[in-house]
Amino acid sequence: EAQVTQNPRYLITVTGKKLTVTCSQNMNHEYMSWYRQDPGLGLRQIYYSMNVEVTDKGDVPEGYKVSRKEKRNFPLILESPSPNQTSLYFCASSLGGRAFRQYFGPGTRLTVT
Amino acid sequence: KQEVTQIPAALSVPEGENLVLNCSFTDSAIYNLQWFRQDPGKGLTSLLLIQSSQREQTSGRLNASLDKSSGRSTLYIAASQPGDSATYLCAPRFQGAQKLVFGQGTRLTINP
């Protein structure tokens, strides 16, 4: 089944403890992206990747890192999480180019205390 | 600034009604526009994708239209069912942008 998977789905952690949220897609998509969703602010892009080894900042990249070493994986790294990074995170992918549909993962709910 | 507005923010209707959800965007230069469904605390399910060259797309009881020149899209749901209850999000991809820009969504409740 074509899908975008994220792990973990739920995570509660403490301030400053490094964490990684994994994202994987099995559709051979070129483009991958991370969004966060917050009440009243909607979905905002954190980082995106046009292809392997090519990443760029979105609207809210502060406090996050990403890497794209393989086409199928695009992990989101929080080196030193803070409470304002408590949010619902979504990974998305698409074939790339201008016209293609974006597919979203199931989401990761992160709480930083 | 490229922005997306969805009206109404919430809508509650009895089962069986036909309804229209509205989406407006500030820049008519878009590649495409997607409509998504989101159930509480869950992920986004892509419902329809309309390319900038298209006027409408249909999938089952759903029909999405696009008027690019006026910066508007509508999602028409026919014969609504309680299972249609969810938040509906529209998201255009503006030209030159490597992201979707989301509206705040319309929270739809269908009452049996």
PDB file of C-alpha atoms in Angstrom:
ATOM      1  CA  GLU A   1       0.000   0.000   0.000  1.00  0.00           C
ATOM      2  CA  ALA A   2       1.300   3.430  -0.967  1.00  0.00           C
ATOM      3  CA  GLN A   3       1.773   5.433   2.171  1.00  0.00           C
ATOM      4  CA  VAL A   4       3.728   7.875   4.287  1.00  0.00           C
ATOM      5  CA  THR A   5       4.600   6.536   7.728  1.00  0.00           C
ATOM      6  CA  GLN A   6       5.746   8.418  10.807  1.00  0.00           C
ATOM      7  CA  ASN A   7       7.180   7.223  14.080  1.00  0.00           C
ATOM      8  CA  PRO A   8       6.510   7.628  16.870  1.00  0.00           C
ATOM      9  CA  ARG A   9       2.845   8.593  16.670  1.00  0.00           C
ATOM     10  CA  TYR A  10       2.847   9.996  20.198  1.00  0.00           C
ATOM     11  CA  LEU A  11       5.758  11.278  22.219  1.00  0.00           C
ATOM     12  CA  ILE A  12       6.054  13.000  25.576  1.00  0.00           C
ATOM     13  CA  THR A  13       9.509  14.269  26.418  1.00  0.00           C
ATOM     14  CA  VAL A  14      11.318  16.820  28.571  1.00  0.00           C
ATOM     15  CA  THR A  15      12.968  20.068  27.634  1.00  0.00           C
ATOM     16  CA  GLY A  16      16.414  19.633  26.139  1.00  0.00           C
ATOM     17  CA  LYS A  17      16.308  15.909  25.414  1.00  0.00           C
ATOM     18  CA  LYS A  18      17.194  15.350  21.767  1.00  0.00           C
ATOM     19  CA  LEU A  19      14.652  13.459  19.707  1.00  0.00           C
ATOM     20  CA  THR A  20      14.058  12.318  16.156  1.00  0.00           C
ATOM     21  CA  VAL A  21      10.752  11.799  14.400  1.00  0.00           C
ATOM     22  CA  THR A  22      11.101   9.494  11.435  1.00  0.00           C
ATOM     23  CA  CYS A  23       9.237   9.785   8.152  1.00  0.00           C
ATOM     24  CA  SER A  24       9.293   7.235   5.367  1.00  0.00           C
ATOM     25  CA  GLN A  25       7.445   6.939   2.052  1.00  0.00           C
ATOM     26  CA  ASN A  26       7.223   3.989  -0.305  1.00  0.00           C
ATOM     27  CA  MET A  27       6.083   5.838  -3.429  1.00  0.00           C
ATOM     28  CA  ASN A  28       9.493   6.820  -4.789  1.00  0.00           C
ATOM     29  CA  HIS A  29       8.599  10.474  -4.298  1.00  0.00           C
ATOM     30  CA  GLU A  30      11.192  13.154  -4.937  1.00  0.00           C
ATOM     31  CA  TYR A  31       9.688  15.817  -2.692  1.00  0.00           C
ATOM     32  CA  MET A  32       9.197  15.529   1.064  1.00  0.00           C
ATOM     33  CA  SER A  33       8.206  18.093   3.651  1.00  0.00           C
ATOM     34  CA  TRP A  34       7.478  18.624   7.337  1.00  0.00           C
ATOM     35  CA  TYR A  35       4.596  20.700   8.701  1.00  0.00           C
ATOM     36  CA  ARG A  36       3.429  21.492  12.195  1.00  0.00           C
ATOM     37  CA  GLN A  37      -0.177  22.129  13.117  1.00  0.00           C
ATOM     38  CA  ASP A  38      -1.164  24.375  16.009  1.00  0.00           C
ATOM     39  CA  PRO A  39      -4.599  25.628  17.098  1.00  0.00           C
ATOM     40  CA  GLY A  40      -5.338  29.012  15.601  1.00  0.00           C
ATOM     41  CA  LEU A  41      -2.198  28.939  13.441  1.00  0.00           C
ATOM     42  CA  GLY A  42      -3.071  26.094  11.095  1.00  0.00           C
ATOM     43  CA  LEU A  43      -0.438  24.087   9.276  1.00  0.00           C
ATOM     44  CA  ARG A  44       2.944  25.672   8.694  1.00  0.00           C
ATOM     45  CA  GLN A  45       5.892  24.270   6.807  1.00  0.00           C
ATOM     46  CA  ILE A  46       9.077  23.574   8.768  1.00  0.00           C
ATOM     47  CA  TYR A  47      11.478  22.173   6.160  1.00  0.00           C
ATOM     48  CA  TYR A  48      11.272  20.582   2.761  1.00  0.00           C
ATOM     49  CA  SER A  49      13.451  18.516   0.460  1.00  0.00           C
ATOM     50  CA  MET A  50      13.334  18.519  -3.325  1.00  0.00           C
ATOM     51  CA  ASN A  51      15.519  15.433  -3.578  1.00  0.00           C
ATOM     52  CA  VAL A  52      18.266  13.468  -1.861  1.00  0.00           C
ATOM     53  CA  GLU A  53      20.795  15.759  -0.180  1.00  0.00           C
ATOM     54  CA  VAL A  54      18.710  18.839  -1.064  1.00  0.00           C
ATOM     55  CA  THR A  55      16.864  20.478   1.831  1.00  0.00           C
ATOM     56  CA  ASP A  56      15.626  23.986   2.506  1.00  0.00           C
ATOM     57  CA  LYS A  57      13.885  25.977   5.215  1.00  0.00           C
ATOM     58  CA  GLY A  58      10.170  26.496   5.310  1.00  0.00           C
ATOM     59  CA  ASP A  59       8.319  29.125   7.317  1.00  0.00           C
ATOM     60  CA  VAL A  60       9.185  27.965  10.843  1.00  0.00           C
ATOM     61  CA  PRO A  61      12.574  26.161  10.795  1.00  0.00           C
ATOM     62  CA  GLU A  62      13.974  27.461  14.100  1.00  0.00           C
ATOM     63  CA  GLY A  63      14.816  24.667  16.517  1.00  0.00           C
ATOM     64  CA  TYR A  64      14.605  21.898  13.916  1.00  0.00           C
ATOM     65  CA  LYS A  65      17.013  20.016  11.688  1.00  0.00           C
ATOM     66  CA  VAL A  66      16.427  17.613   8.838  1.00  0.00           C
ATOM     67  CA  SER A  67      18.446  15.342   6.615  1.00  0.00           C
ATOM     68  CA  ARG A  68      17.732  13.506   3.374  1.00  0.00           C
ATOM     69  CA  LYS A  69      20.311  10.800   2.881  1.00  0.00           C
ATOM     70  CA  GLU A  70      17.946   8.407   1.157  1.00  0.00           C
ATOM     71  CA  LYS A  71      15.028   9.119  -1.115  1.00  0.00           C
ATOM     72  CA  ARG A  72      12.475   7.351   1.065  1.00  0.00           C
ATOM     73  CA  ASN A  73      13.391   8.846   4.465  1.00  0.00           C
ATOM     74  CA  PHE A  74      13.201  12.387   5.809  1.00  0.00           C
ATOM     75  CA  PRO A  75      13.724  12.499   9.596  1.00  0.00           C
ATOM     76  CA  LEU A  76      12.943  15.574  11.680  1.00  0.00           C
ATOM     77  CA  ILE A  77      15.424  16.247  14.473  1.00  0.00           C
ATOM     78  CA  LEU A  78      14.852  18.392  17.539  1.00  0.00           C
ATOM     79  CA  GLU A  79      18.284  18.889  19.077  1.00  0.00           C
ATOM     80  CA  SER A  80      17.028  20.612  22.222  1.00  0.00           C
ATOM     81  CA  PRO A  81      13.232  20.544  22.363  1.00  0.00           C
ATOM     82  CA  SER A  82      11.384  23.316  24.141  1.00  0.00           C
ATOM     83  CA  PRO A  83       7.732  23.544  25.253  1.00  0.00           C
ATOM     84  CA  ASN A  84       6.863  25.806  22.306  1.00  0.00           C
ATOM     85  CA  GLN A  85       7.580  22.846  20.039  1.00  0.00           C
ATOM     86  CA  THR A  86       4.639  20.978  21.500  1.00  0.00           C
ATOM     87  CA  SER A  87       2.542  20.393  18.408  1.00  0.00           C
ATOM     88  CA  LEU A  88       1.109  17.937  15.906  1.00  0.00           C
ATOM     89  CA  TYR A  89       3.667  17.179  13.200  1.00  0.00           C
ATOM     90  CA  PHE A  90       2.972  15.944   9.686  1.00  0.00           C
ATOM     91  CA  CYS A  91       5.287  14.604   7.052  1.00  0.00           C
ATOM     92  CA  ALA A  92       4.228  14.872   3.410  1.00  0.00           C
ATOM     93  CA  SER A  93       5.551  13.686   0.077  1.00  0.00           C
ATOM     94  CA  SER A  94       4.819  14.085  -3.619  1.00  0.00           C
ATOM     95  CA  LEU A  95       6.310  13.111  -6.940  1.00  0.00           C
ATOM     96  CA  GLY A  96       7.703  16.587  -7.314  1.00  0.00           C
ATOM     97  CA  GLY A  97       7.328  19.172  -9.984  1.00  0.00           C
ATOM     98  CA  ARG A  98       4.483  21.611  -9.980  1.00  0.00           C
ATOM     99  CA  ALA A  99       1.390  19.600 -10.422  1.00  0.00           C
ATOM    100  CA  PHE A 100       1.466  16.610  -8.155  1.00  0.00           C
ATOM    101  CA  ARG A 101      -0.717  15.636  -5.250  1.00  0.00           C
ATOM    102  CA  GLN A 102       0.801  15.735  -1.766  1.00  0.00           C
ATOM    103  CA  TYR A 103       0.305  12.751   0.514  1.00  0.00           C
ATOM    104  CA  PHE A 104       0.419  13.163   4.261  1.00  0.00           C
ATOM    105  CA  GLY A 105       1.487  10.848   7.054  1.00  0.00           C
ATOM    106  CA  PRO A 106      -0.741  10.099  10.062  1.00  0.00           C
ATOM    107  CA  GLY A 107       0.891  12.701  12.283  1.00  0.00           C
ATOM    108  CA  THR A 108       3.070  12.693  15.403  1.00  0.00           C
ATOM    109  CA  ARG A 109       1.742  14.353  18.515  1.00  0.00           C
ATOM    110  CA  LEU A 110       4.671  15.748  20.484  1.00  0.00           C
ATOM    111  CA  THR A 111       4.463  17.133  24.005  1.00  0.00           C
ATOM    112  CA  VAL A 112       7.516  18.798  25.516  1.00  0.00           C
ATOM    113  CA  THR A 113       7.308  19.442  29.264  1.00  0.00           C
TER     114      THR A 113
ATOM    115  CA  LYS B   1       1.383  37.778   1.502  1.00  0.00           C
ATOM    116  CA  GLN B   2      -0.243  34.607   0.227  1.00  0.00           C
ATOM    117  CA  GLU B   3      -3.190  33.729   2.440  1.00  0.00           C
ATOM    118  CA  VAL B   4      -6.092  31.329   2.390  1.00  0.00           C
ATOM    119  CA  THR B   5      -9.462  31.935   4.014  1.00  0.00           C
ATOM    120  CA  GLN B   6     -12.178  29.368   4.560  1.00  0.00           C
ATOM    121  CA  ILE B   7     -15.754  30.299   5.297  1.00  0.00           C
ATOM    122  CA  PRO B   8     -17.613  29.295   7.357  1.00  0.00           C
ATOM    123  CA  ALA B   9     -15.319  28.236  10.197  1.00  0.00           C
ATOM    124  CA  ALA B  10     -17.930  25.766  11.391  1.00  0.00           C
ATOM    125  CA  LEU B  11     -21.095  24.340   9.925  1.00  0.00           C
ATOM    126  CA  SER B  12     -23.730  22.043  11.390  1.00  0.00           C
ATOM    127  CA  VAL B  13     -26.448  20.602   9.155  1.00  0.00           C
ATOM    128  CA  PRO B  14     -28.912  17.714   9.225  1.00  0.00           C
ATOM    129  CA  GLU B  15     -28.123  14.550   7.358  1.00  0.00           C
ATOM    130  CA  GLY B  16     -29.075  14.476   3.690  1.00  0.00           C
ATOM    131  CA  GLU B  17     -28.444  18.131   2.890  1.00  0.00           C
ATOM    132  CA  ASN B  18     -26.281  19.313   0.041  1.00  0.00           C
ATOM    133  CA  LEU B  19     -23.704  21.823   1.198  1.00  0.00           C
ATOM    134  CA  VAL B  20     -20.947  24.099  -0.040  1.00  0.00           C
ATOM    135  CA  LEU B  21     -17.668  24.933   1.643  1.00  0.00           C
ATOM    136  CA  ASN B  22     -15.826  28.022   0.481  1.00  0.00           C
ATOM    137  CA  CYS B  23     -12.127  28.756   0.087  1.00  0.00           C
ATOM    138  CA  SER B  24     -10.582  32.012  -1.089  1.00  0.00           C
ATOM    139  CA  PHE B  25      -6.922  32.786  -1.718  1.00  0.00           C
ATOM    140  CA  THR B  26      -5.116  36.057  -2.214  1.00  0.00           C
ATOM    141  CA  ASP B  27      -2.958  35.256  -5.257  1.00  0.00           C
ATOM    142  CA  SER B  28      -4.415  33.782  -8.436  1.00  0.00           C
ATOM    143  CA  ALA B  29      -1.044  32.439  -9.589  1.00  0.00           C
ATOM    144  CA  ILE B  30      -1.340  28.853  -8.392  1.00  0.00           C
ATOM    145  CA  TYR B  31      -0.165  25.494  -9.742  1.00  0.00           C
ATOM    146  CA  ASN B  32      -3.002  23.551  -8.162  1.00  0.00           C
ATOM    147  CA  LEU B  33      -5.302  23.347  -5.151  1.00  0.00           C
ATOM    148  CA  GLN B  34      -6.023  20.384  -2.893  1.00  0.00           C
ATOM    149  CA  TRP B  35      -8.947  19.740  -0.608  1.00  0.00           C
ATOM    150  CA  PHE B  36      -8.254  17.623   2.462  1.00  0.00           C
ATOM    151  CA  ARG B  37     -10.312  16.030   5.171  1.00  0.00           C
ATOM    152  CA  GLN B  38      -9.021  15.811   8.757  1.00  0.00           C
ATOM    153  CA  ASP B  39     -10.710  13.831  11.503  1.00  0.00           C
ATOM    154  CA  PRO B  40     -10.029  14.997  15.086  1.00  0.00           C
ATOM    155  CA  GLY B  41      -6.430  14.329  16.073  1.00  0.00           C
ATOM    156  CA  LYS B  42      -5.794  12.447  12.862  1.00  0.00           C
ATOM    157  CA  GLY B  43      -3.892  12.910   9.638  1.00  0.00           C
ATOM    158  CA  LEU B  44      -4.906  14.635   6.421  1.00  0.00           C
ATOM    159  CA  THR B  45      -6.690  12.673   3.733  1.00  0.00           C
ATOM    160  CA  SER B  46      -6.453  14.153   0.244  1.00  0.00           C
ATOM    161  CA  LEU B  47      -9.929  14.371  -1.286  1.00  0.00           C
ATOM    162  CA  LEU B  48      -9.472  16.205  -4.556  1.00  0.00           C
ATOM    163  CA  LEU B  49      -6.696  17.888  -6.492  1.00  0.00           C
ATOM    164  CA  ILE B  50      -7.542  20.547  -9.072  1.00  0.00           C
ATOM    165  CA  GLN B  51      -4.864  21.724 -11.471  1.00  0.00           C
ATOM    166  CA  SER B  52      -4.743  25.412 -12.337  1.00  0.00           C
ATOM    167  CA  SER B  53      -5.972  24.638 -15.863  1.00  0.00           C
ATOM    168  CA  GLN B  54      -9.067  22.801 -14.607  1.00  0.00           C
ATOM    169  CA  ARG B  55     -12.455  24.147 -13.570  1.00  0.00           C
ATOM    170  CA  GLU B  56     -13.641  21.244 -11.456  1.00  0.00           C
ATOM    171  CA  GLN B  57     -12.965  17.758 -10.179  1.00  0.00           C
ATOM    172  CA  THR B  58     -15.399  15.136  -8.953  1.00  0.00           C
ATOM    173  CA  SER B  59     -15.059  12.141  -6.696  1.00  0.00           C
ATOM    174  CA  GLY B  60     -18.219  10.358  -5.658  1.00  0.00           C
ATOM    175  CA  ARG B  61     -20.423  12.790  -3.752  1.00  0.00           C
ATOM    176  CA  LEU B  62     -17.707  15.454  -3.753  1.00  0.00           C
ATOM    177  CA  ASN B  63     -17.221  18.129  -6.355  1.00  0.00           C
ATOM    178  CA  ALA B  64     -14.592  20.825  -6.180  1.00  0.00           C
ATOM    179  CA  SER B  65     -14.583  23.845  -8.431  1.00  0.00           C
ATOM    180  CA  LEU B  66     -11.842  26.365  -9.082  1.00  0.00           C
ATOM    181  CA  ASP B  67     -12.121  29.965 -10.265  1.00  0.00           C
ATOM    182  CA  LYS B  68      -8.504  30.957 -10.365  1.00  0.00           C
ATOM    183  CA  SER B  69      -9.048  34.494 -11.622  1.00  0.00           C
ATOM    184  CA  SER B  70     -11.233  35.370  -8.652  1.00  0.00           C
ATOM    185  CA  GLY B  71      -9.153  33.367  -6.177  1.00  0.00           C
ATOM    186  CA  ARG B  72     -11.918  30.995  -5.147  1.00  0.00           C
ATOM    187  CA  SER B  73     -12.599  27.316  -4.789  1.00  0.00           C
ATOM    188  CA  THR B  74     -15.684  25.559  -3.492  1.00  0.00           C
ATOM    189  CA  LEU B  75     -16.215  22.039  -2.235  1.00  0.00           C
ATOM    190  CA  TYR B  76     -19.707  20.725  -2.833  1.00  0.00           C
ATOM    191  CA  ILE B  77     -20.858  17.725  -0.779  1.00  0.00           C
ATOM    192  CA  ALA B  78     -24.022  16.028  -1.987  1.00  0.00           C
ATOM    193  CA  ALA B  79     -26.413  14.109   0.221  1.00  0.00           C
ATOM    194  CA  SER B  80     -24.341  14.611   3.379  1.00  0.00           C
ATOM    195  CA  GLN B  81     -23.927  11.742   5.866  1.00  0.00           C
ATOM    196  CA  PRO B  82     -22.850  11.651   9.524  1.00  0.00           C
ATOM    197  CA  GLY B  83     -19.594  10.047   8.370  1.00  0.00           C
ATOM    198  CA  ASP B  84     -18.774  13.265   6.507  1.00  0.00           C
ATOM    199  CA  SER B  85     -18.300  15.025   9.844  1.00  0.00           C
ATOM    200  CA  ALA B  86     -14.703  16.292   9.907  1.00  0.00           C
ATOM    201  CA  THR B  87     -12.639  19.405   9.295  1.00  0.00           C
ATOM    202  CA  TYR B  88     -12.147  20.253   5.629  1.00  0.00           C
ATOM    203  CA  LEU B  89      -9.014  22.120   4.584  1.00  0.00           C
ATOM    204  CA  CYS B  90      -8.160  23.726   1.291  1.00  0.00           C
ATOM    205  CA  ALA B  91      -4.556  24.260   0.296  1.00  0.00           C
ATOM    206  CA  PRO B  92      -3.370  25.937  -2.867  1.00  0.00           C
ATOM    207  CA  ARG B  93       0.177  25.618  -4.072  1.00  0.00           C
ATOM    208  CA  PHE B  94       1.178  29.121  -5.135  1.00  0.00           C
ATOM    209  CA  GLN B  95       3.577  29.532  -8.013  1.00  0.00           C
ATOM    210  CA  GLY B  96       7.157  29.866  -6.872  1.00  0.00           C
ATOM    211  CA  ALA B  97       6.404  28.211  -3.515  1.00  0.00           C
ATOM    212  CA  GLN B  98       7.588  24.774  -2.440  1.00  0.00           C
ATOM    213  CA  LYS B  99       4.750  24.221  -0.009  1.00  0.00           C
ATOM    214  CA  LEU B 100       1.007  24.155   0.384  1.00  0.00           C
ATOM    215  CA  VAL B 101      -0.610  27.111   2.145  1.00  0.00           C
ATOM    216  CA  PHE B 102      -3.503  25.966   4.297  1.00  0.00           C
ATOM    217  CA  GLY B 103      -6.670  27.674   5.335  1.00  0.00           C
ATOM    218  CA  GLN B 104      -7.899  27.332   8.915  1.00  0.00           C
ATOM    219  CA  GLY B 105     -10.503  24.835   7.788  1.00  0.00           C
ATOM    220  CA  THR B 106     -14.249  24.402   8.056  1.00  0.00           C
ATOM    221  CA  ARG B 107     -15.398  22.119  10.869  1.00  0.00           C
ATOM    222  CA  LEU B 108     -18.393  20.238   9.528  1.00  0.00           C
ATOM    223  CA  THR B 109     -20.924  18.371  11.668  1.00  0.00           C
ATOM    224  CA  ILE B 110     -23.646  16.288  10.052  1.00  0.00           C
ATOM    225  CA  ASN B 111     -26.458  15.500  12.465  1.00  0.00           C
ATOM    226  CA  PRO B 112     -28.355  12.203  12.064  1.00  0.00           C
TER     227      PRO B 112
END
